[in-house]
Amino acid sequence: MKISSSKENLVYGTQIAQRCISSRAPLPILNGILLTARDHQLTFQATDLDLAIECATGVEVLEEGSVVVPARHFLEIVRRLPDQTIHLESDPQTKLLILTYGSAQFSINTLNPDEFPVFPNINGNFTQEIKQVLLKEIIRQVAFAASNDPIRPLFTGVMLEIAPHHLLFVATDTHRLAKRKIEQENPEIEQPVQTIIPARALNELYRLLKDEDLPIKISITDTHITFYTEDFIFSTRPIQGYYPDYKKVLPENYQCKILINTTELLPAIERASLLISTKEGNSIVHLTIKENYLTVQSNSVDLGSVHEEIPATREGQEIAIAFNARYLIDALKNMEAEQMAIEFTGNLGPGIIRPVSEQDYLYLLLPIRT
Amino acid sequence: MQISSIIMEMEEKIADLGKELKAIKEGVRALEKENQLLRQKLYMPSSPVTPNESHKSPKERKSGAGYRNLGFLYEEGYHICPHNFGRVRTEDCLFCLSFLKQAEGSEGKPE
């Protein structure tokens, strides 16, 4: 392989590809990025066998070929190169990649490209298109509610349902649940299709997406879920299994509903959460809805106590309930809405939070028994 | 002299081991008894058959007792939902609660 490229293009491709390099890779080859020079392009591919990323940049190809470079090492090197044309040439005999810039030379040991895993076949049965900025918002609103517990793999994923008239994203760790629905006509689909995307993959994808109206295509097969953009291809294995019937846990009615400003509620909960009040380090906030205000209370034997009153519009009974402060903060931070509607189904029943401006989003959380 | 002192030491050690073994046996017996009691508590109906229940068929009574037992298991700190059944839970579970609520609803339904 022999190419000439700008430093910018090398940094760009390496930064994207190294996102799926795991620090605990089971095989040394998985610590590498496969560089392939062909047709005026340099393709960067990396995988940890669960996630796979591919991107390409335009370069001058003098001799086609491929080489595997150690990802972290290569990124640190190209980041520190001078802003000028860099010539890369691989030597199969010595297994070295020689970077030449000006009168200087940098040699890097490479790995055997034949050992690099074959990239997944990513032609899906269903392809959906959505705006990158919207997918980013959905990931931010939903993925945090998935579990981190590897013992229960099903709950570490986000369920994606593609139906003829909507897309639906649901995540739950069994204590809370986040759901976002997008009204969208999907003429290709006759029956709803479900798949479970690992939340970890979505969080990595989130970092690659742009805050722009650019399209991203989602392609689904039984073994891979692939996201295509102009800049990269991102593929992940779905979590196998049937997602639990989340509809059963959604309450049909409520005892009390309040409308409240997020700008007042979120800081009050954050202040209250400073008082750690359980052995596990969780902070419990007690909410009391009386007349037309909500009281936020928290106390810790060691640290002290807090009591704040926030105006709220109430409909239904008065209620007293306690929540894990972190679960409340996670939701309020990710909604980015000025006003929230919170529905309470009883002091031991789940609470539902919805942004007033966006009825397609729902966050459900269980109270804490105190 | 040396041999007799070694034998005496060994006798003391054996006596100590015997005491430890006795204590372990007593512990095992206590645990077995407790286990038996807990099993009885778990699998026996918690309350005598109520007048309402006396109208129900044995199958219905059995299923009511089953739900109650699941309720006890949940209160003891175990998941009863299909995806996590039997796993220790640290917080309330949406799916277990939904299952219990559903069970309550089906028990309360008129025939």
Short mmCIF file of C-alpha atoms in Angstrom, two decimals:
data_model
loop_
_atom_site.label_atom_id
_atom_site.label_comp_id
_atom_site.label_asym_id
_atom_site.label_seq_id
_atom_site.Cartn_x
_atom_site.Cartn_y
_atom_site.Cartn_z
CA MET A 1 0.00 0.00 0.00
CA LYS A 2 1.27 3.43 -0.93
CA ILE A 3 -0.76 6.62 -0.46
CA SER A 4 -0.52 10.36 0.11
CA SER A 5 -3.02 11.99 2.44
CA SER A 6 -3.57 15.13 4.45
CA LYS A 7 -3.08 14.86 8.21
CA GLU A 8 -6.70 15.96 8.69
CA ASN A 9 -8.07 12.99 6.71
CA LEU A 10 -5.93 10.50 8.61
CA VAL A 11 -6.99 11.90 12.01
CA TYR A 12 -10.65 11.99 10.95
CA GLY A 13 -10.79 8.33 9.84
CA THR A 14 -8.73 7.01 12.74
CA GLN A 15 -10.81 8.91 15.32
CA ILE A 16 -14.05 7.43 14.01
CA ALA A 17 -12.76 3.87 13.62
CA GLN A 18 -11.08 3.68 17.03
CA ARG A 19 -14.44 4.20 18.78
CA CYS A 20 -15.11 0.48 18.74
CA ILE A 21 -11.66 -0.63 19.83
CA SER A 22 -11.99 -2.33 23.19
CA SER A 23 -9.27 -2.05 25.82
CA ARG A 24 -9.96 -5.70 26.68
CA ALA A 25 -9.85 -7.12 23.16
CA PRO A 26 -9.65 -10.94 23.25
CA LEU A 27 -7.39 -11.02 20.15
CA PRO A 28 -4.42 -8.71 19.43
CA ILE A 29 -5.68 -8.07 15.87
CA LEU A 30 -8.81 -6.44 17.36
CA ASN A 31 -6.62 -3.65 18.74
CA GLY A 32 -5.95 -2.65 15.16
CA ILE A 33 -7.57 -0.58 12.42
CA LEU A 34 -7.59 -2.09 8.95
CA LEU A 35 -6.51 0.55 6.41
CA THR A 36 -7.39 -0.30 2.82
CA ALA A 37 -6.29 1.89 -0.10
CA ARG A 38 -8.39 1.46 -3.24
CA ASP A 39 -10.09 3.66 -5.86
CA HIS A 40 -8.77 7.02 -4.57
CA GLN A 41 -10.02 6.20 -1.10
CA LEU A 42 -8.55 5.08 2.19
CA THR A 43 -11.04 2.93 4.13
CA PHE A 44 -10.74 2.59 7.92
CA GLN A 45 -12.34 -0.50 9.51
CA ALA A 46 -12.38 -1.54 13.16
CA THR A 47 -14.37 -4.05 15.17
CA ASP A 48 -14.56 -5.60 18.62
CA LEU A 49 -16.69 -8.43 17.17
CA ASP A 50 -19.87 -6.83 18.61
CA LEU A 51 -19.52 -3.36 17.10
CA ALA A 52 -18.00 -2.57 13.72
CA ILE A 53 -17.22 0.80 12.16
CA GLU A 54 -16.19 1.64 8.64
CA CYS A 55 -15.43 5.06 7.17
CA ALA A 56 -13.49 6.35 4.19
CA THR A 57 -11.64 9.49 3.14
CA GLY A 58 -10.32 10.65 -0.21
CA VAL A 59 -6.57 10.15 -0.65
CA GLU A 60 -4.12 9.81 -3.51
CA VAL A 61 -3.60 6.06 -3.99
CA LEU A 62 -0.24 5.28 -5.58
CA GLU A 63 -0.41 1.55 -4.85
CA GLU A 64 -3.48 -0.34 -3.64
CA GLY A 65 -3.23 -2.57 -0.59
CA SER A 66 -4.14 -2.94 3.06
CA VAL A 67 -2.43 -2.89 6.42
CA VAL A 68 -3.52 -3.18 10.08
CA VAL A 69 -2.17 -0.49 12.40
CA PRO A 70 -2.41 -0.50 16.22
CA ALA A 71 -5.37 1.88 16.76
CA ARG A 72 -4.45 3.90 19.85
CA HIS A 73 -0.81 4.21 18.89
CA PHE A 74 -1.61 5.25 15.32
CA LEU A 75 -4.13 7.87 16.47
CA GLU A 76 -1.63 9.45 18.88
CA ILE A 77 0.96 9.56 16.12
CA VAL A 78 -1.21 11.07 13.36
CA ARG A 79 -2.62 13.65 15.79
CA ARG A 80 0.89 14.93 16.40
CA LEU A 81 2.00 15.03 12.76
CA PRO A 82 2.63 18.42 11.12
CA ASP A 83 -0.14 19.90 8.94
CA GLN A 84 1.22 18.79 5.61
CA THR A 85 0.91 15.95 3.11
CA ILE A 86 1.79 12.63 4.70
CA HIS A 87 3.06 9.74 2.59
CA LEU A 88 2.27 6.25 3.88
CA GLU A 89 3.96 3.17 2.51
CA SER A 90 3.73 -0.33 3.85
CA ASP A 91 6.51 -2.87 3.53
CA PRO A 92 5.17 -6.45 3.68
CA GLN A 93 8.68 -7.84 4.18
CA THR A 94 9.47 -5.89 7.36
CA LYS A 95 5.77 -5.48 8.33
CA LEU A 96 6.37 -1.78 8.80
CA LEU A 97 4.23 1.20 7.81
CA ILE A 98 6.48 4.14 7.00
CA LEU A 99 5.05 7.61 7.37
CA THR A 100 7.08 10.27 5.56
CA TYR A 101 6.49 13.98 6.13
CA GLY A 102 8.99 16.55 4.86
CA SER A 103 12.40 15.10 5.53
CA ALA A 104 11.20 13.03 8.51
CA GLN A 105 10.16 9.39 8.73
CA PHE A 106 8.11 7.44 11.25
CA SER A 107 7.98 3.63 11.16
CA ILE A 108 5.17 1.72 12.81
CA ASN A 109 4.96 -2.04 13.34
CA THR A 110 1.82 -3.43 11.72
CA LEU A 111 -0.32 -6.54 12.10
CA ASN A 112 -1.22 -9.08 9.44
CA PRO A 113 -4.33 -7.87 7.51
CA ASP A 114 -5.23 -11.51 6.67
CA GLU A 115 -5.97 -12.06 10.39
CA PHE A 116 -8.46 -9.18 10.50
CA PRO A 117 -12.06 -10.44 10.97
CA VAL A 118 -14.29 -10.39 7.93
CA PHE A 119 -16.62 -7.43 8.05
CA PRO A 120 -20.29 -8.35 8.53
CA ASN A 121 -22.54 -8.63 5.53
CA ILE A 122 -24.76 -5.65 6.11
CA ASN A 123 -27.49 -5.77 3.48
CA GLY A 124 -30.60 -5.65 5.65
CA ASN A 125 -34.14 -6.82 5.03
CA PHE A 126 -35.58 -3.51 6.21
CA THR A 127 -34.15 -0.07 5.71
CA GLN A 128 -35.43 2.98 7.51
CA GLU A 129 -34.31 6.56 7.13
CA ILE A 130 -34.34 9.12 9.91
CA LYS A 131 -32.62 12.45 10.56
CA GLN A 132 -29.37 12.26 12.49
CA VAL A 133 -30.38 15.04 14.86
CA LEU A 134 -33.64 13.21 15.67
CA LEU A 135 -31.91 9.86 16.25
CA LYS A 136 -29.46 11.64 18.54
CA GLU A 137 -32.34 13.10 20.55
CA ILE A 138 -34.03 9.69 20.80
CA ILE A 139 -30.83 8.00 22.01
CA ARG A 140 -30.35 10.71 24.64
CA GLN A 141 -33.95 10.35 25.83
CA VAL A 142 -34.14 6.55 25.90
CA ALA A 143 -30.78 4.74 26.15
CA PHE A 144 -30.00 5.90 29.70
CA ALA A 145 -32.95 3.87 31.04
CA ALA A 146 -31.38 0.58 29.89
CA SER A 147 -29.66 -1.61 32.47
CA ASN A 148 -25.88 -1.94 32.87
CA ASP A 149 -26.22 -5.41 34.37
CA PRO A 150 -24.67 -7.99 31.97
CA ILE A 151 -26.43 -10.81 33.85
CA ARG A 152 -29.70 -9.59 32.33
CA PRO A 153 -28.62 -8.91 28.71
CA LEU A 154 -32.14 -8.31 27.43
CA PHE A 155 -32.46 -5.20 29.56
CA THR A 156 -29.10 -3.78 28.44
CA GLY A 157 -30.67 -3.03 25.08
CA VAL A 158 -33.10 -0.59 23.52
CA MET A 159 -36.05 -2.20 21.76
CA LEU A 160 -36.65 -0.75 18.30
CA GLU A 161 -40.00 -1.44 16.70
CA ILE A 162 -40.55 -0.52 13.08
CA ALA A 163 -44.24 -0.52 12.25
CA PRO A 164 -46.10 0.65 9.11
CA HIS A 165 -46.86 4.04 10.66
CA HIS A 166 -44.27 4.56 13.39
CA LEU A 167 -40.86 3.90 14.87
CA LEU A 168 -40.74 3.08 18.56
CA PHE A 169 -37.79 3.01 20.96
CA VAL A 170 -38.15 1.50 24.47
CA ALA A 171 -35.58 0.90 27.21
CA THR A 172 -36.04 -0.33 30.76
CA ASP A 173 -33.88 -1.60 33.60
CA THR A 174 -37.07 -2.92 35.30
CA HIS A 175 -37.13 -0.01 37.78
CA ARG A 176 -37.80 2.66 35.14
CA LEU A 177 -38.79 2.77 31.51
CA ALA A 178 -38.31 5.31 28.72
CA LYS A 179 -40.34 5.23 25.50
CA ARG A 180 -40.21 7.43 22.43
CA LYS A 181 -42.47 7.10 19.42
CA ILE A 182 -41.94 8.74 16.04
CA GLU A 183 -44.85 8.98 13.64
CA GLN A 184 -43.39 7.95 10.32
CA GLU A 185 -44.81 6.19 7.28
CA ASN A 186 -42.86 3.03 6.50
CA PRO A 187 -44.43 1.66 3.32
CA GLU A 188 -41.96 -1.25 3.10
CA ILE A 189 -43.26 -2.70 6.37
CA GLU A 190 -46.44 -4.76 6.54
CA GLN A 191 -46.07 -6.23 10.04
CA PRO A 192 -44.20 -4.55 12.94
CA VAL A 193 -40.58 -5.68 13.20
CA GLN A 194 -38.76 -5.69 16.54
CA THR A 195 -35.08 -5.83 17.33
CA ILE A 196 -33.01 -5.09 20.45
CA ILE A 197 -30.03 -2.78 19.98
CA PRO A 198 -27.35 -2.82 22.72
CA ALA A 199 -27.50 0.53 24.57
CA ARG A 200 -23.70 0.59 24.55
CA ALA A 201 -23.74 0.59 20.73
CA LEU A 202 -26.28 3.41 20.66
CA ASN A 203 -24.18 5.47 23.06
CA GLU A 204 -21.16 5.03 20.77
CA LEU A 205 -23.29 5.92 17.75
CA TYR A 206 -24.53 9.03 19.60
CA ARG A 207 -20.96 10.36 19.70
CA LEU A 208 -20.60 9.92 15.94
CA LEU A 209 -23.88 11.55 14.92
CA LYS A 210 -24.13 15.19 13.90
CA ASP A 211 -26.62 17.77 15.17
CA GLU A 212 -27.87 18.28 11.65
CA ASP A 213 -30.80 17.21 9.49
CA LEU A 214 -28.58 14.78 7.57
CA PRO A 215 -30.13 11.36 6.94
CA ILE A 216 -29.12 8.10 8.58
CA LYS A 217 -30.36 4.76 7.28
CA ILE A 218 -31.08 1.87 9.64
CA SER A 219 -30.86 -1.60 8.17
CA ILE A 220 -31.90 -4.70 10.10
CA THR A 221 -31.07 -8.37 9.65
CA ASP A 222 -31.34 -11.23 12.15
CA THR A 223 -27.64 -10.93 12.96
CA HIS A 224 -26.80 -7.25 12.45
CA ILE A 225 -28.25 -3.78 12.80
CA THR A 226 -26.42 -1.33 10.57
CA PHE A 227 -26.52 2.44 10.47
CA TYR A 228 -25.39 4.19 7.29
CA THR A 229 -24.48 7.86 7.00
CA GLU A 230 -22.49 9.73 4.37
CA ASP A 231 -19.50 9.63 6.71
CA PHE A 232 -19.51 6.14 8.20
CA ILE A 233 -21.13 2.71 8.46
CA PHE A 234 -21.79 1.51 12.01
CA SER A 235 -22.86 -2.05 12.68
CA THR A 236 -23.80 -3.92 15.84
CA ARG A 237 -25.14 -7.35 16.75
CA PRO A 238 -28.70 -7.29 18.13
CA ILE A 239 -29.40 -8.77 21.55
CA GLN A 240 -31.13 -12.10 21.01
CA GLY A 241 -34.45 -12.77 22.70
CA TYR A 242 -37.96 -11.39 23.02
CA TYR A 243 -38.31 -8.02 24.65
CA PRO A 244 -40.76 -8.13 27.58
CA ASP A 245 -44.23 -6.78 27.00
CA TYR A 246 -43.64 -3.24 28.24
CA LYS A 247 -47.25 -2.22 27.54
CA LYS A 248 -48.39 -4.22 30.58
CA VAL A 249 -46.49 -1.97 32.95
CA LEU A 250 -47.94 1.29 31.61
CA PRO A 251 -50.71 2.47 33.97
CA GLU A 252 -54.04 3.30 32.39
CA ASN A 253 -55.11 6.00 34.83
CA TYR A 254 -53.71 8.24 37.52
CA GLN A 255 -54.69 9.59 40.94
CA CYS A 256 -52.89 12.89 40.64
CA LYS A 257 -51.38 14.91 37.81
CA ILE A 258 -49.26 18.03 38.06
CA LEU A 259 -47.80 20.49 35.59
CA ILE A 260 -44.50 21.91 36.76
CA ASN A 261 -41.57 23.93 35.36
CA THR A 262 -38.48 21.81 34.73
CA THR A 263 -36.21 24.80 35.39
CA GLU A 264 -37.49 24.88 38.97
CA LEU A 265 -37.90 21.16 39.60
CA LEU A 266 -34.54 19.90 38.27
CA PRO A 267 -32.28 22.17 40.38
CA ALA A 268 -34.41 21.45 43.48
CA ILE A 269 -34.02 17.67 42.97
CA GLU A 270 -30.29 18.09 42.30
CA ARG A 271 -29.87 20.03 45.55
CA ALA A 272 -31.88 17.44 47.47
CA SER A 273 -29.81 14.62 45.95
CA LEU A 274 -26.71 16.00 47.64
CA LEU A 275 -27.97 14.41 50.83
CA ILE A 276 -27.05 10.76 50.40
CA SER A 277 -29.53 8.81 52.43
CA THR A 278 -29.17 5.07 51.83
CA LYS A 279 -26.50 2.46 52.46
CA GLU A 280 -26.10 1.92 48.70
CA GLY A 281 -25.36 5.61 48.17
CA ASN A 282 -28.75 6.33 46.58
CA SER A 283 -30.38 9.58 47.39
CA ILE A 284 -34.09 9.52 48.12
CA VAL A 285 -36.25 12.56 47.50
CA HIS A 286 -39.67 12.83 49.05
CA LEU A 287 -42.25 14.65 46.96
CA THR A 288 -45.49 15.90 48.47
CA ILE A 289 -48.20 17.39 46.29
CA LYS A 290 -50.57 19.60 48.25
CA GLU A 291 -52.89 22.29 47.02
CA ASN A 292 -50.97 23.94 44.17
CA TYR A 293 -47.39 23.28 45.05
CA LEU A 294 -44.94 20.40 45.16
CA THR A 295 -42.64 20.00 48.15
CA VAL A 296 -39.22 18.46 47.63
CA GLN A 297 -37.70 17.03 50.80
CA SER A 298 -34.61 15.03 51.59
CA ASN A 299 -32.76 14.34 54.78
CA SER A 300 -29.62 12.64 55.95
CA VAL A 301 -28.75 11.93 59.57
CA ASP A 302 -25.11 12.89 58.95
CA LEU A 303 -25.51 15.84 56.61
CA GLY A 304 -28.79 17.63 57.26
CA SER A 305 -32.07 18.18 55.47
CA VAL A 306 -33.70 20.21 52.71
CA HIS A 307 -37.27 21.42 52.14
CA GLU A 308 -38.30 23.32 49.00
CA GLU A 309 -41.69 24.31 47.66
CA ILE A 310 -42.31 24.70 43.93
CA PRO A 311 -45.55 25.99 42.42
CA ALA A 312 -47.40 23.37 40.37
CA THR A 313 -50.80 22.98 38.75
CA ARG A 314 -52.54 20.01 40.33
CA GLU A 315 -55.37 17.82 39.04
CA GLY A 316 -56.65 14.96 41.27
CA GLN A 317 -55.78 13.87 44.81
CA GLU A 318 -52.99 15.11 47.06
CA ILE A 319 -50.15 12.62 47.29
CA ALA A 320 -46.84 11.89 49.06
CA ILE A 321 -44.25 9.74 47.31
CA ALA A 322 -40.49 9.05 47.34
CA PHE A 323 -38.18 8.49 44.35
CA ASN A 324 -34.56 7.68 43.72
CA ALA A 325 -33.20 11.18 42.98
CA ARG A 326 -30.80 9.93 40.30
CA TYR A 327 -33.63 8.37 38.29
CA LEU A 328 -35.55 11.65 38.39
CA ILE A 329 -32.51 13.73 37.45
CA ASP A 330 -31.65 11.40 34.52
CA ALA A 331 -35.10 11.91 33.07
CA LEU A 332 -35.43 15.65 33.64
CA LYS A 333 -31.97 16.37 32.22
CA ASN A 334 -32.58 14.38 29.06
CA MET A 335 -36.02 15.77 28.26
CA GLU A 336 -35.00 19.38 27.68
CA ALA A 337 -38.58 20.61 27.98
CA GLU A 338 -39.68 23.74 29.82
CA GLN A 339 -42.69 22.15 31.42
CA MET A 340 -43.37 18.60 32.58
CA ALA A 341 -46.56 16.73 33.27
CA ILE A 342 -46.11 14.20 36.08
CA GLU A 343 -48.81 11.61 36.69
CA PHE A 344 -48.92 9.66 39.96
CA THR A 345 -50.81 6.38 40.22
CA GLY A 346 -50.53 6.16 44.04
CA ASN A 347 -47.78 6.47 46.61
CA LEU A 348 -46.55 2.95 45.77
CA GLY A 349 -47.44 2.96 42.06
CA PRO A 350 -45.29 4.15 39.17
CA GLY A 351 -45.04 7.80 38.24
CA ILE A 352 -45.09 8.95 34.63
CA ILE A 353 -43.24 12.01 33.40
CA ARG A 354 -43.95 13.55 29.99
CA PRO A 355 -42.74 16.79 28.49
CA VAL A 356 -45.83 18.96 27.94
CA SER A 357 -44.56 19.96 24.49
CA GLU A 358 -43.83 16.40 23.36
CA GLN A 359 -46.48 13.79 24.03
CA ASP A 360 -44.59 11.09 22.09
CA TYR A 361 -42.12 10.68 24.95
CA LEU A 362 -42.82 8.95 28.22
CA TYR A 363 -40.66 8.13 31.24
CA LEU A 364 -42.02 5.82 33.90
CA LEU A 365 -40.36 5.18 37.23
CA LEU A 366 -41.20 3.24 40.35
CA PRO A 367 -41.22 4.96 43.72
CA ILE A 368 -39.13 3.84 46.66
CA ARG A 369 -40.91 2.29 49.62
CA THR A 370 -39.85 4.18 52.72
CA MET B 1 7.80 -38.94 77.28
CA GLN B 2 7.72 -37.18 73.95
CA ILE B 3 5.42 -39.74 72.41
CA SER B 4 2.96 -39.56 75.33
CA SER B 5 2.86 -35.72 75.13
CA ILE B 6 2.25 -35.92 71.37
CA ILE B 7 -0.58 -38.40 71.97
CA MET B 8 -2.09 -36.08 74.61
CA GLU B 9 -1.93 -33.14 72.17
CA MET B 10 -3.59 -35.23 69.49
CA GLU B 11 -6.33 -36.30 71.94
CA GLU B 12 -6.99 -32.63 72.76
CA LYS B 13 -7.17 -31.76 69.07
CA ILE B 14 -9.53 -34.66 68.37
CA ALA B 15 -11.72 -33.55 71.29
CA ASP B 16 -11.78 -29.98 69.90
CA LEU B 17 -12.66 -31.29 66.44
CA GLY B 18 -15.44 -33.39 67.99
CA LYS B 19 -16.85 -30.26 69.67
CA GLU B 20 -16.70 -28.33 66.38
CA LEU B 21 -18.37 -31.20 64.55
CA LYS B 22 -21.14 -31.25 67.17
CA ALA B 23 -21.67 -27.49 66.78
CA ILE B 24 -21.81 -27.83 62.98
CA LYS B 25 -24.33 -30.70 63.27
CA GLU B 26 -26.50 -28.58 65.56
CA GLY B 27 -26.24 -25.69 63.08
CA VAL B 28 -27.26 -27.98 60.20
CA ARG B 29 -30.21 -29.29 62.21
CA ALA B 30 -31.35 -25.73 63.01
CA LEU B 31 -31.05 -24.72 59.36
CA GLU B 32 -32.94 -27.81 58.20
CA LYS B 33 -35.71 -27.00 60.68
CA GLU B 34 -35.83 -23.37 59.54
CA ASN B 35 -35.82 -24.44 55.91
CA GLN B 36 -38.72 -26.81 56.56
CA LEU B 37 -40.70 -24.08 58.31
CA LEU B 38 -40.03 -21.62 55.48
CA ARG B 39 -41.10 -24.21 52.89
CA GLN B 40 -44.29 -24.82 54.83
CA LYS B 41 -44.89 -21.09 55.00
CA LEU B 42 -44.22 -20.74 51.29
CA TYR B 43 -46.30 -23.62 49.95
CA MET B 44 -49.17 -23.73 52.44
CA PRO B 45 -52.12 -21.34 52.05
CA SER B 46 -51.43 -18.32 54.25
CA SER B 47 -54.95 -18.01 55.60
CA PRO B 48 -57.88 -20.35 56.12
CA VAL B 49 -60.28 -20.62 53.21
CA THR B 50 -62.62 -17.63 53.31
CA PRO B 51 -66.37 -18.00 52.65
CA ASN B 52 -65.82 -16.49 49.18
CA GLU B 53 -63.09 -19.01 48.41
CA SER B 54 -65.18 -21.93 49.62
CA HIS B 55 -67.38 -21.39 46.56
CA LYS B 56 -64.34 -21.70 44.28
CA SER B 57 -63.20 -24.95 42.74
CA PRO B 58 -60.02 -26.59 44.22
CA LYS B 59 -58.16 -25.55 41.03
CA GLU B 60 -59.07 -21.88 41.53
CA ARG B 61 -58.13 -22.03 45.23
CA LYS B 62 -54.78 -23.56 44.24
CA SER B 63 -54.07 -20.81 41.71
CA GLY B 64 -54.99 -18.12 44.30
CA ALA B 65 -52.54 -19.70 46.75
CA GLY B 66 -49.92 -19.79 43.99
CA TYR B 67 -50.25 -16.07 43.38
CA ARG B 68 -50.05 -15.42 47.14
CA ASN B 69 -46.88 -17.49 47.32
CA LEU B 70 -45.41 -15.49 44.46
CA GLY B 71 -46.37 -12.36 46.36
CA PHE B 72 -44.45 -13.68 49.41
CA LEU B 73 -41.45 -14.49 47.25
CA TYR B 74 -41.51 -10.96 45.85
CA GLU B 75 -41.73 -9.47 49.34
CA GLU B 76 -38.81 -11.68 50.42
CA GLY B 77 -36.71 -9.90 47.78
CA TYR B 78 -36.88 -12.12 44.68
CA HIS B 79 -38.05 -11.41 41.16
CA ILE B 80 -41.18 -13.26 40.09
CA CYS B 81 -41.38 -11.88 36.55
CA PRO B 82 -40.62 -14.40 33.77
CA HIS B 83 -37.41 -12.71 32.61
CA ASN B 84 -35.76 -12.57 36.02
CA PHE B 85 -37.61 -15.25 37.98
CA GLY B 86 -35.85 -16.22 41.20
CA ARG B 87 -33.12 -13.58 40.96
CA VAL B 88 -32.48 -11.40 43.98
CA ARG B 89 -33.93 -7.92 43.54
CA THR B 90 -32.65 -4.80 45.22
CA GLU B 91 -35.42 -2.46 44.11
CA ASP B 92 -39.04 -2.82 43.08
CA CYS B 93 -39.52 -4.32 39.61
CA LEU B 94 -42.04 -2.95 37.10
CA PHE B 95 -42.69 -6.35 35.57
CA CYS B 96 -43.12 -8.20 38.89
CA LEU B 97 -45.54 -5.55 40.13
CA SER B 98 -47.47 -5.63 36.88
CA PHE B 99 -47.71 -9.43 37.19
CA LEU B 100 -48.96 -9.19 40.78
CA LYS B 101 -51.47 -6.51 39.81
CA GLN B 102 -52.71 -8.65 36.96
CA ALA B 103 -53.06 -11.60 39.35
CA GLU B 104 -55.00 -9.44 41.81
CA GLY B 105 -57.28 -8.33 39.00
CA SER B 106 -57.96 -11.85 37.75
CA GLU B 107 -58.65 -13.09 41.30
CA GLY B 108 -61.08 -10.26 41.93
CA LYS B 109 -63.01 -10.78 38.68
CA PRO B 110 -66.55 -12.07 39.08
CA GLU B 111 -67.17 -15.53 37.66
#
